[in-house]
Every structure is written in C-alpha cells, then in structure tokens.
PDB file of C-alpha atoms and ligand atoms in Angstrom:
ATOM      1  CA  UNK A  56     142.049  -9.468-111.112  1.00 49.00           C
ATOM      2  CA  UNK A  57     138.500 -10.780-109.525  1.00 51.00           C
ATOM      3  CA  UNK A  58     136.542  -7.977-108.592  1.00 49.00           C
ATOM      4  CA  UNK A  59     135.354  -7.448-105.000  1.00 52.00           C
ATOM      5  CA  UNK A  60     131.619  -8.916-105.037  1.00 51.00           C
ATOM      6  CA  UNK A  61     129.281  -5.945-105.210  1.00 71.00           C
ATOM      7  CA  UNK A  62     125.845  -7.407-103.678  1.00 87.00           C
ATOM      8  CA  UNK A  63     124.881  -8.146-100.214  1.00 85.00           C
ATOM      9  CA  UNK A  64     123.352 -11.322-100.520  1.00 93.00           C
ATOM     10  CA  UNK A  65     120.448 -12.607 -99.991  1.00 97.00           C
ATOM     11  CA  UNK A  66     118.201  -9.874-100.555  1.00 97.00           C
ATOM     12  CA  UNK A  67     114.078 -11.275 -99.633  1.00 98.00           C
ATOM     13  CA  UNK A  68     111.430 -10.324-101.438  1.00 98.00           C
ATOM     14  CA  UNK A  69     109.286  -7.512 -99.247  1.00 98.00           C
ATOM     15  CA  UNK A  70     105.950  -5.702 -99.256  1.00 98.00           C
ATOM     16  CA  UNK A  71     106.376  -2.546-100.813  1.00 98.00           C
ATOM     17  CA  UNK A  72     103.482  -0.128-100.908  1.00 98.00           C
ATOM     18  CA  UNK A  73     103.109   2.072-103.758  1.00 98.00           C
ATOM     19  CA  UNK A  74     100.159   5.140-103.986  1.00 97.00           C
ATOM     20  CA  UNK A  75      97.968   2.698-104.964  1.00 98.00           C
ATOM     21  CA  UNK A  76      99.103  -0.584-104.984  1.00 98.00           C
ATOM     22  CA  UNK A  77     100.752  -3.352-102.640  1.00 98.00           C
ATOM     23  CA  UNK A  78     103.628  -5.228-103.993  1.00 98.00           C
ATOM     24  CA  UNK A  79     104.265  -8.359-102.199  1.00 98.00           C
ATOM     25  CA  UNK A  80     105.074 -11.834-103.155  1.00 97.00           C
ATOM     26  CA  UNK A  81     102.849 -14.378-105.033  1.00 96.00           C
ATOM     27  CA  UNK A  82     100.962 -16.701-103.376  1.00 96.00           C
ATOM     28  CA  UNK A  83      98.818 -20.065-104.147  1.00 95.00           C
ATOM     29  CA  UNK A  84      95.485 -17.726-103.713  1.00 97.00           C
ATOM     30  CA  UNK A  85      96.453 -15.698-106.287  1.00 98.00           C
ATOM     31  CA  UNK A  86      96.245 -18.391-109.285  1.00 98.00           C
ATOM     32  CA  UNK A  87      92.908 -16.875-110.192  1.00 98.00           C
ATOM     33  CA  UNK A  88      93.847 -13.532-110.208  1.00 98.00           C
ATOM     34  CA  UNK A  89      97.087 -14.436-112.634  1.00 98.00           C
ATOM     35  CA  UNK A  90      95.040 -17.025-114.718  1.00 98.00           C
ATOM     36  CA  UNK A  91      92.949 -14.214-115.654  1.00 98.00           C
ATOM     37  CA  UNK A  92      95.348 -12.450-117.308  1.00 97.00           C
ATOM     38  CA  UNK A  93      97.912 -15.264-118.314  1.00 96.00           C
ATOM     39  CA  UNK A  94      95.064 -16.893-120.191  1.00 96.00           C
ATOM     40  CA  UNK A  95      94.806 -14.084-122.567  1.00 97.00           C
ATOM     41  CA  UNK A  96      96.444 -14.033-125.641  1.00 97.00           C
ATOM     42  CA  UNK A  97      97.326 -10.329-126.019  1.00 97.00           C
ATOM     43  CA  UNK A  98      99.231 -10.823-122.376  1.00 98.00           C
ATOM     44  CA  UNK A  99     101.670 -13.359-123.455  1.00 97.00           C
ATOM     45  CA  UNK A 100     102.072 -12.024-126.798  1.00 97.00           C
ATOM     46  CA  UNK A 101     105.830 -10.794-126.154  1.00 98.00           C
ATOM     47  CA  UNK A 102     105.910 -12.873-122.683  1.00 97.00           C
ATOM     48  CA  UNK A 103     108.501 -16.199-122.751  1.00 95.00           C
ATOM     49  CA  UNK A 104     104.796 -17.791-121.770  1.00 94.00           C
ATOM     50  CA  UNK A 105     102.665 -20.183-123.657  1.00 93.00           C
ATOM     51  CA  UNK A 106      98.607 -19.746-123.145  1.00 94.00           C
ATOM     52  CA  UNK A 107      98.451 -21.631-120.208  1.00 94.00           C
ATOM     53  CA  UNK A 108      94.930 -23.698-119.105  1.00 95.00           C
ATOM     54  CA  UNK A 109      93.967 -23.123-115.458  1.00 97.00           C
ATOM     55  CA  UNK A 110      95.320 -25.657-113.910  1.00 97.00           C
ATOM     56  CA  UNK A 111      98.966 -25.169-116.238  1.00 97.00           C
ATOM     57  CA  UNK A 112      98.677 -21.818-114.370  1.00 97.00           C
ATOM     58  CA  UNK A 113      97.916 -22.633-110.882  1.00 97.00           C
ATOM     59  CA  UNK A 114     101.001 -24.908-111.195  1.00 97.00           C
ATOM     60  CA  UNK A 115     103.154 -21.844-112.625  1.00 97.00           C
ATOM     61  CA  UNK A 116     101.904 -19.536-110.046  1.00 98.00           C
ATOM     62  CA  UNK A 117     102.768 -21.921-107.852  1.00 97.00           C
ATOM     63  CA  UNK A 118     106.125 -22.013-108.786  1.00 97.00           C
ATOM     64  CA  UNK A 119     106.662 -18.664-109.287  1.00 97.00           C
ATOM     65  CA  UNK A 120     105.242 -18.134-105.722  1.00 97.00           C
ATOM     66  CA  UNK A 121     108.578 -19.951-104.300  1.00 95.00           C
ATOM     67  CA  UNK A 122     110.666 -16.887-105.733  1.00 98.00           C
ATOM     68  CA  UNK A 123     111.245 -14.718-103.147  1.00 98.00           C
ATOM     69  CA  UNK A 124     114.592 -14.583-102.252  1.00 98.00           C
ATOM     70  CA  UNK A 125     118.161 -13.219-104.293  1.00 98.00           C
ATOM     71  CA  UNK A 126     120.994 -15.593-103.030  1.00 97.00           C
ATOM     72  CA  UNK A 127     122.606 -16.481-106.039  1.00 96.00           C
ATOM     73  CA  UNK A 128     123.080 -15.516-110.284  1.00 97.00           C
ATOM     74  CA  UNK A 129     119.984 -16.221-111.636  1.00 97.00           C
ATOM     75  CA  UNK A 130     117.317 -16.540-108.444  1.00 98.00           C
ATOM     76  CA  UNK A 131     114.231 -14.347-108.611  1.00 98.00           C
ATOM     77  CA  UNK A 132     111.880 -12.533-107.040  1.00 98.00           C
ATOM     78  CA  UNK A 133     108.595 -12.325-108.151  1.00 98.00           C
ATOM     79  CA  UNK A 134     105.758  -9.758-106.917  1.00 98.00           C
ATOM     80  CA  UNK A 135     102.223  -9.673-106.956  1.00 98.00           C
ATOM     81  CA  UNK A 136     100.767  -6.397-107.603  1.00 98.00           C
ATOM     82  CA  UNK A 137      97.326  -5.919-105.660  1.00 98.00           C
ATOM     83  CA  UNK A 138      94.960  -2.939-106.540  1.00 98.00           C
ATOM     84  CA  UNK A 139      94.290  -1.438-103.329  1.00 98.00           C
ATOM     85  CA  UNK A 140      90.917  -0.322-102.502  1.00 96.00           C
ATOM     86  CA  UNK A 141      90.229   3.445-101.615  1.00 93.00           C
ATOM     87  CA  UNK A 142      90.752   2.972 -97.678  1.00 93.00           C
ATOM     88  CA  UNK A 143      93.880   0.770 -98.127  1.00 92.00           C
ATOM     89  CA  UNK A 144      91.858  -2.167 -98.107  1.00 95.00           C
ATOM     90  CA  UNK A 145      93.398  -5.810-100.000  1.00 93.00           C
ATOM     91  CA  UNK A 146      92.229  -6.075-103.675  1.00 96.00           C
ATOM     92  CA  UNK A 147      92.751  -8.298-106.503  1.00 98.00           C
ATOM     93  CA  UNK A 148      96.285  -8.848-108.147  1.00 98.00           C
ATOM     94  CA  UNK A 149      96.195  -6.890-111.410  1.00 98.00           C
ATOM     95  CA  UNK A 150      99.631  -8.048-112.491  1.00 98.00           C
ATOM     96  CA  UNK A 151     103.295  -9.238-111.296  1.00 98.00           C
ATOM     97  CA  UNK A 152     106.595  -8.190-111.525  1.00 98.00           C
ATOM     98  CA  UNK A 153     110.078  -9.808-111.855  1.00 98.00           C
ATOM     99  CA  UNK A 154     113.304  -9.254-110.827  1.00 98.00           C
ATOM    100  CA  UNK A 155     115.820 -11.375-112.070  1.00 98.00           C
ATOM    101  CA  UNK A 156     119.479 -11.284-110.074  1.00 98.00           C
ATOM    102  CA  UNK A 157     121.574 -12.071-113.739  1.00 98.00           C
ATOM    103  CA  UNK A 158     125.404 -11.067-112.015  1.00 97.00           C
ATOM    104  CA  UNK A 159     125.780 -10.881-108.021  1.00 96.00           C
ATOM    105  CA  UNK A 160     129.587 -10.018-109.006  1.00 94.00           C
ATOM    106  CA  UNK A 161     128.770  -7.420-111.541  1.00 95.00           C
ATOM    107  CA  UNK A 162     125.219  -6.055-109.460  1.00 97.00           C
ATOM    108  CA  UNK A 163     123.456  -6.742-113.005  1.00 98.00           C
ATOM    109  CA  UNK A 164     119.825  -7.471-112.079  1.00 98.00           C
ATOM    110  CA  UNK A 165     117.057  -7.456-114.986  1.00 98.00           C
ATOM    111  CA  UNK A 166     113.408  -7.209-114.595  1.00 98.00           C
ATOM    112  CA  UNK A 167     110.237  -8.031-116.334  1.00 98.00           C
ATOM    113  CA  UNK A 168     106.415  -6.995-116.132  1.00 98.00           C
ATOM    114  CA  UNK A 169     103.026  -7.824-116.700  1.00 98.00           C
ATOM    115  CA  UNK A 170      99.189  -6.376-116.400  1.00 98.00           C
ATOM    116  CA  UNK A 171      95.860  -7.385-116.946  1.00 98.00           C
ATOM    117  CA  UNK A 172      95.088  -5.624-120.519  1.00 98.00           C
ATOM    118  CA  UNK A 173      91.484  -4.082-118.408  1.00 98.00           C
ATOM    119  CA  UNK A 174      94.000  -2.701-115.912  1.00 98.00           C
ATOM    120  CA  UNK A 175      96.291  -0.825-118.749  1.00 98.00           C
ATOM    121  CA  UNK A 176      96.702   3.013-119.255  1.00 98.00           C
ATOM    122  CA  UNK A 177      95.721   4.010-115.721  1.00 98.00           C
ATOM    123  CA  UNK A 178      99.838   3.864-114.667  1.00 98.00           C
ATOM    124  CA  UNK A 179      99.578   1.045-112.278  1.00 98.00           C
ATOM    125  CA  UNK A 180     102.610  -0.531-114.117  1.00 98.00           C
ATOM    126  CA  UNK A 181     104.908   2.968-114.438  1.00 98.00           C
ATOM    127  CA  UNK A 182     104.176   2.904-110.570  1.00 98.00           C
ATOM    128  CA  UNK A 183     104.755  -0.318-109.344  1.00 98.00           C
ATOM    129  CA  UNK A 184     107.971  -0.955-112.366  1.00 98.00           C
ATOM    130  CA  UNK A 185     109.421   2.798-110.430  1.00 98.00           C
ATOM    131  CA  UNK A 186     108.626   0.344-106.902  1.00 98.00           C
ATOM    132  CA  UNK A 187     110.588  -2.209-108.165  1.00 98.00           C
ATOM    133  CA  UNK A 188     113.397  -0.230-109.633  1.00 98.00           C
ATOM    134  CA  UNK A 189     113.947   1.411-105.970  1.00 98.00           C
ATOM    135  CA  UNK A 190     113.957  -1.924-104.712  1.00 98.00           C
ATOM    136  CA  UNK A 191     116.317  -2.992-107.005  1.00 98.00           C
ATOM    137  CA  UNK A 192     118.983  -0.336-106.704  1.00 97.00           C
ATOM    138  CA  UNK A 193     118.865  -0.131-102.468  1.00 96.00           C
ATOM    139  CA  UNK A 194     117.789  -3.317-101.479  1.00 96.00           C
ATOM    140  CA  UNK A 195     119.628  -5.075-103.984  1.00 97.00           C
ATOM    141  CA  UNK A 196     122.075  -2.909-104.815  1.00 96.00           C
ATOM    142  CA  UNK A 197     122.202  -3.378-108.002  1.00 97.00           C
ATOM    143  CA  UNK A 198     124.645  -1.475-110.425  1.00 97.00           C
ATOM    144  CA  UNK A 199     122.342  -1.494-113.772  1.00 98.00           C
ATOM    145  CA  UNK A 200     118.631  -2.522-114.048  1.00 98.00           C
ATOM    146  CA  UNK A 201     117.703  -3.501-117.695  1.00 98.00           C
ATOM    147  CA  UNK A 202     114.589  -5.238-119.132  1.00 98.00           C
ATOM    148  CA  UNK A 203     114.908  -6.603-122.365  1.00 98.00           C
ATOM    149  CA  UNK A 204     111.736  -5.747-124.881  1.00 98.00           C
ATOM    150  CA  UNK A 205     110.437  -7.002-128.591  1.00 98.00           C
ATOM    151  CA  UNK A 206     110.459  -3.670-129.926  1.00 98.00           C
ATOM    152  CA  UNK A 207     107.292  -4.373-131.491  1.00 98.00           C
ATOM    153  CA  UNK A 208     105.952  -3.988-127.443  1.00 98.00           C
ATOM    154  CA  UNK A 209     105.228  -0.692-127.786  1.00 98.00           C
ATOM    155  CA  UNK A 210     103.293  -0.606-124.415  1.00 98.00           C
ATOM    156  CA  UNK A 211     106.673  -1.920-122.802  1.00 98.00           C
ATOM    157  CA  UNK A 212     108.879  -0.295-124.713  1.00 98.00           C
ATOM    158  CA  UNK A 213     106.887   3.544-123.462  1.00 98.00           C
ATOM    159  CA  UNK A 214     107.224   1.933-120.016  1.00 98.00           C
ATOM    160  CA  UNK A 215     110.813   1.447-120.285  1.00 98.00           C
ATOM    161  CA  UNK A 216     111.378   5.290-121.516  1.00 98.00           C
ATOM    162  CA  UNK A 217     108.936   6.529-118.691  1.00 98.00           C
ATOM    163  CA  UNK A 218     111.318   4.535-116.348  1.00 98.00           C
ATOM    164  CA  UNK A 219     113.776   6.300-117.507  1.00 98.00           C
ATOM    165  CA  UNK A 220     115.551   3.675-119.124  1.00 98.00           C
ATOM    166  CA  UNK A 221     117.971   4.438-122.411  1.00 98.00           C
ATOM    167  CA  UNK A 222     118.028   2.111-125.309  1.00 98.00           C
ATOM    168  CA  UNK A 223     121.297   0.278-125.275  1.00 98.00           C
ATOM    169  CA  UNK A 224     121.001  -2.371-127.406  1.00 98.00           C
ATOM    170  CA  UNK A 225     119.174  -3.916-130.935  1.00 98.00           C
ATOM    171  CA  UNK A 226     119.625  -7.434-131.385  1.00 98.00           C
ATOM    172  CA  UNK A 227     118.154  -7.912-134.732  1.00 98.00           C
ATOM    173  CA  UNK A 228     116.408 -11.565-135.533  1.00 98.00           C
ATOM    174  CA  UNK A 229     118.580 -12.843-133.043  1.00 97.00           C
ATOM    175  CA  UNK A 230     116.193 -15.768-131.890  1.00 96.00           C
ATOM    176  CA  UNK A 231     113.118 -17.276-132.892  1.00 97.00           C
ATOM    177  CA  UNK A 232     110.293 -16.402-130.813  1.00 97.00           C
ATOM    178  CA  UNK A 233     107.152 -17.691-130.829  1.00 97.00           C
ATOM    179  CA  UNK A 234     107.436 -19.134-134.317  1.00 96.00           C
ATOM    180  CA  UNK A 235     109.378 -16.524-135.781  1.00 98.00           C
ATOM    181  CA  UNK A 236     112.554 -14.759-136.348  1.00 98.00           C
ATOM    182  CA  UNK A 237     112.413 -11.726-133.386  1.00 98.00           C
ATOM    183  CA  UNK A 238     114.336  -8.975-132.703  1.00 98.00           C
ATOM    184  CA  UNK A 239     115.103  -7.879-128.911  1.00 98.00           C
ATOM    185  CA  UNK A 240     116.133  -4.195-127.443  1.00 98.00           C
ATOM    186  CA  UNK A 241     117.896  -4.271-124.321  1.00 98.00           C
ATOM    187  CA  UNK A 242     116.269  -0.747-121.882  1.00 99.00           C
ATOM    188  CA  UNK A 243     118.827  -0.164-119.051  1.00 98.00           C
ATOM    189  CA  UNK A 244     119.525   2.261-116.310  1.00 98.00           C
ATOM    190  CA  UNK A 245     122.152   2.555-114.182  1.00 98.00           C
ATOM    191  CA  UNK A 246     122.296   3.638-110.166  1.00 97.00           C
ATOM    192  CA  UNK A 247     123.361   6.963-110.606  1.00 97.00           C
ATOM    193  CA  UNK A 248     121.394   7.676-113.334  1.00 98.00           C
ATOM    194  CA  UNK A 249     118.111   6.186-111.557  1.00 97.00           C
ATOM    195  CA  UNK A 250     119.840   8.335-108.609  1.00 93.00           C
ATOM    196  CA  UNK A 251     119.603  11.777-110.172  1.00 93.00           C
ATOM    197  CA  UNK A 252     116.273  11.306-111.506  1.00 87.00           C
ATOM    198  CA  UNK A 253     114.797  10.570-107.985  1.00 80.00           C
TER     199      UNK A 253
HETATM  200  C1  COA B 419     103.911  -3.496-120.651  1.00 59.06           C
HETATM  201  C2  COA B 419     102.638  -3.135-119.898  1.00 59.06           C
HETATM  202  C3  COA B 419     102.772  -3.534-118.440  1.00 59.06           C
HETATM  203  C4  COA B 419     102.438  -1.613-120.004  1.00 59.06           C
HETATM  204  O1  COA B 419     101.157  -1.298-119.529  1.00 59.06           O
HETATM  205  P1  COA B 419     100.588   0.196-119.672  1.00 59.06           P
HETATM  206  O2  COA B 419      99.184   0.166-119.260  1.00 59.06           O
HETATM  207  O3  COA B 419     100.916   0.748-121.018  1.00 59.06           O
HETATM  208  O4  COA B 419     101.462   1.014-118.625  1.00 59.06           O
HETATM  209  P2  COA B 419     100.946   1.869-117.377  1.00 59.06           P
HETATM  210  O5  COA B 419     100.083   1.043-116.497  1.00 59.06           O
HETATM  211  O6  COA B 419     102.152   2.481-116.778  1.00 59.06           O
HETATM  212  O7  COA B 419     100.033   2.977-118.037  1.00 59.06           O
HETATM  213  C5  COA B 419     100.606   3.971-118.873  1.00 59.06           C
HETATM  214  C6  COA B 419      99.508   4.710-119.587  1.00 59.06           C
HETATM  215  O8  COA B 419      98.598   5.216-118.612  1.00 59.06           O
HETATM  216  C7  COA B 419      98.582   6.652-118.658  1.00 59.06           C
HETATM  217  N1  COA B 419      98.476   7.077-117.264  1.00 59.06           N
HETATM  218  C8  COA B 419      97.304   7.385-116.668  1.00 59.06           C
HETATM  219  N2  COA B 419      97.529   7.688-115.382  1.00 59.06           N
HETATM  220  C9  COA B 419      98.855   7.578-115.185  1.00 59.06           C
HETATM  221  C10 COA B 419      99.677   7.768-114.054  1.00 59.06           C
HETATM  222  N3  COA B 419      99.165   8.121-112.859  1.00 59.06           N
HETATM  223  N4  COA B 419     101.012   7.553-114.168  1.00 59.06           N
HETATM  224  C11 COA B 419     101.544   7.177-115.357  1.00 59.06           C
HETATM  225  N5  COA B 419     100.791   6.995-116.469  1.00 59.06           N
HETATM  226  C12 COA B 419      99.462   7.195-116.376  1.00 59.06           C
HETATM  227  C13 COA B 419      99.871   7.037-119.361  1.00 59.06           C
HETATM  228  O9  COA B 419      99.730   8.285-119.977  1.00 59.06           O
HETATM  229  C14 COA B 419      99.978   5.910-120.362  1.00 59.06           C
HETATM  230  O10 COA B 419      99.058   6.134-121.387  1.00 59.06           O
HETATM  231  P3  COA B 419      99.391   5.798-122.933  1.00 59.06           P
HETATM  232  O11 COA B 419      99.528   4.295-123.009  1.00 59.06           O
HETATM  233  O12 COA B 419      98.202   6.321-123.657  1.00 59.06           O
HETATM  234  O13 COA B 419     100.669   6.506-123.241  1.00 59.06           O
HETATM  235  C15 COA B 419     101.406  -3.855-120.542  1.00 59.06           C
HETATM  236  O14 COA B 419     101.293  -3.457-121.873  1.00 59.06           O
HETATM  237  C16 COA B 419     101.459  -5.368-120.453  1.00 59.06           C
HETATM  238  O15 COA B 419     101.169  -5.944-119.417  1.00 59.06           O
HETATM  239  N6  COA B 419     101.787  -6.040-121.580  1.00 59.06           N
HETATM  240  C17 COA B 419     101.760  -7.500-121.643  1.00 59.06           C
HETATM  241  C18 COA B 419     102.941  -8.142-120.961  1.00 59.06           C
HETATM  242  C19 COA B 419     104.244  -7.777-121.619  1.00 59.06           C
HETATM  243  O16 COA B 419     104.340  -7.683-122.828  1.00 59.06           O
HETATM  244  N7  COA B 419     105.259  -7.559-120.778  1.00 59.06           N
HETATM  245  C20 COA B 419     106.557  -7.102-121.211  1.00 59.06           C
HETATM  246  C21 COA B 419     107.409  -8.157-121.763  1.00 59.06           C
HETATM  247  S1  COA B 419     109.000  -7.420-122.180  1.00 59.06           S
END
C-alpha cells in the first residue's frame, strides 16, 4: 500500500535567529569566512571534504550557496552561521549547517555540521544544531532527524547526545574513508521525542 506523502514540499531555506547567532543561507561573500575553516585539516578530518585551496573553496561555497530549497529526496539546505555582535550587529560566519531531505515519503531528513576549531566549546554549534533541528521538525516536518558520525568524532558525537539524539546504529568498517577502513554511528531523534524535550 503507498503511504500518503508526509512532507509539504518545498520547504526554503530561512533566517533563523538563535541567542547569538543568525542562521541564513550561504552566500558568494562568505567564501572567506568558510575557506578559513575548510582549509584546516582538523575541520575536515571526519567531513566527506578534501583540504580544499581557496579558490577549490570559493567554487564549493559557491555551490553549496545554491542549496536553499527542499523540493525533492536528496535536495539540501545549507546555512551559514554568523556570530552576531553584542547589539545584533552582522558578524563573520563561524560555521554552516546542513540539512539533507533523504525521504519526502518517509519525512527522513539528516543533517550535518561544522565550526571553525577557534569558535569550539563556547556552544555556538549545540545552539544553532537545536535551530536547525526546530527547523527541521516544523518547517519540514520531518518524522526523524539523524546525523550520521565516525565515532572517533567525539566533539560530534557529545553534540549529538546534547541534541538529544539516541544512538541507533554501529556500522562497523563499513566503508573506507579517507584511506581507511571506518566505522559510522547513525544519532537520531524522532518528532515526538524532540517534542517532549522542548
Ligand atoms: C562537531 C563540532 C561542531 C562540535 O563543536 P563543539 O565546540 O564541541 O560544540 P559546541 O559549540 O556546542 O560547544 C560545546 C562545548 O562548549 C561548552 N559550552 C560552553 N557554553 C555553552 C553553551 N552556552 N551551551 C552549550 N555548551 C556550551 C560545552 O560544555 C561543551 O564543552 P566540552 O566540549 O568541554 O564538553 C566541531 O567539533 C566541529 O566543527 N568539528 C569538525 C567538523 C565535523 O567533524 N563535523 C561533523 C561531521 S559528522
């Protein structure tokens, strides 16, 4: 029997403002802010991202700047997240987010994070990933939110228990990443579980 579809399609990417942060999409202006983290090697350690030159990631960015909208299985939206100054006022992007629409049928829609390693421990990521998990589960409408992690991310995988997010899955040396065999946990939460917790 075919299920009745359970998203509202398309969903575009919108500002959200956290306490103190601005989530909004990517833009061409922002290639220096993301080359300063996507050139570092401890950034894309666990990331599905080579060490990119400046210009390799002005031309991602650039990409990545065209995904704003959730119309069909595997569209994204990608968000910059801007450090707001103490009045409000713009600052630079310390890091983006990533929400990946995997099953409109199913409302299975993943996500995905990074932050410059100066900007870590301070929360910034707990607070825009909680943004982004809102977003997910009422303007998407999403079902179940997961993230899949190296468990040797230890930074991510903390993020994904702050989140709230319950280990559902250990995929041991299931691909090679990076050179060599990897394992991958799959974090998940579902809408009434995010639901309670709010
Ligand atoms: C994953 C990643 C975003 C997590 O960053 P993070 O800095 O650990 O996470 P947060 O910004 O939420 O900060 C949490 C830390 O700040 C502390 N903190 C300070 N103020 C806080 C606040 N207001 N709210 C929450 N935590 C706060 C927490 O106690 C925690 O400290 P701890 O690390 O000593 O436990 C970061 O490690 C990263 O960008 N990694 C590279 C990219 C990557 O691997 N992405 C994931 C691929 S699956």
């Amino acid at each position: 029997m075919t299920r009745p579809v359970g998203l509202t399609l398309p969903v575009d990417a919108r500002p959200i403002r956290t306490d103190r942060l601005l989530l909004r999409p990517l833009t061409e202006a922002d290639a220096d802010d993301v080359y300063s983290y996507q050139s570092l090697p401890e950034a894309v350690r666990y990331l599905p991202w080579p060490l990119r030159d400046r210009e390799e990631s002005r031309e991602h960015t650039l990409k990545r700047a065209g995904f704003t909208r959730l119309a069909a299985d595997k569209d994204a939206i990608i968000l910059a997240a801007e450090l707001l100054g103490p009045d409000g006022e713009p600052g630079p992007v310390i890091g983006d987010l990533s929400i990946f629409l995997q099953s409109a049928v199913n409302a299975q829609v993943s996500i995905g994070w990074v932050f410059h390693p100066v900007r870590h421990g301070r929360g910034y990521a707990t607070e825009a990933a909680r943004a982004v998990l809102e977003f997910a589960f009422t303007d998407v409408g999403a079902h179940r939110v997961f993230a899949e992690v190296d468990p040797r991310n230890m930074a991510s995988v903390a993020l994904c228990l702050r989140l709230g997010m319950r280990l559902e899955a250990l995929f041991l040396e299931n691909e090679i990443f990076k050179g060599e065999w990897s394992d991958l946990s799959v974090y998940a939460i579902l809408e009434r579980e995010w639901g309670a917790g709010r």
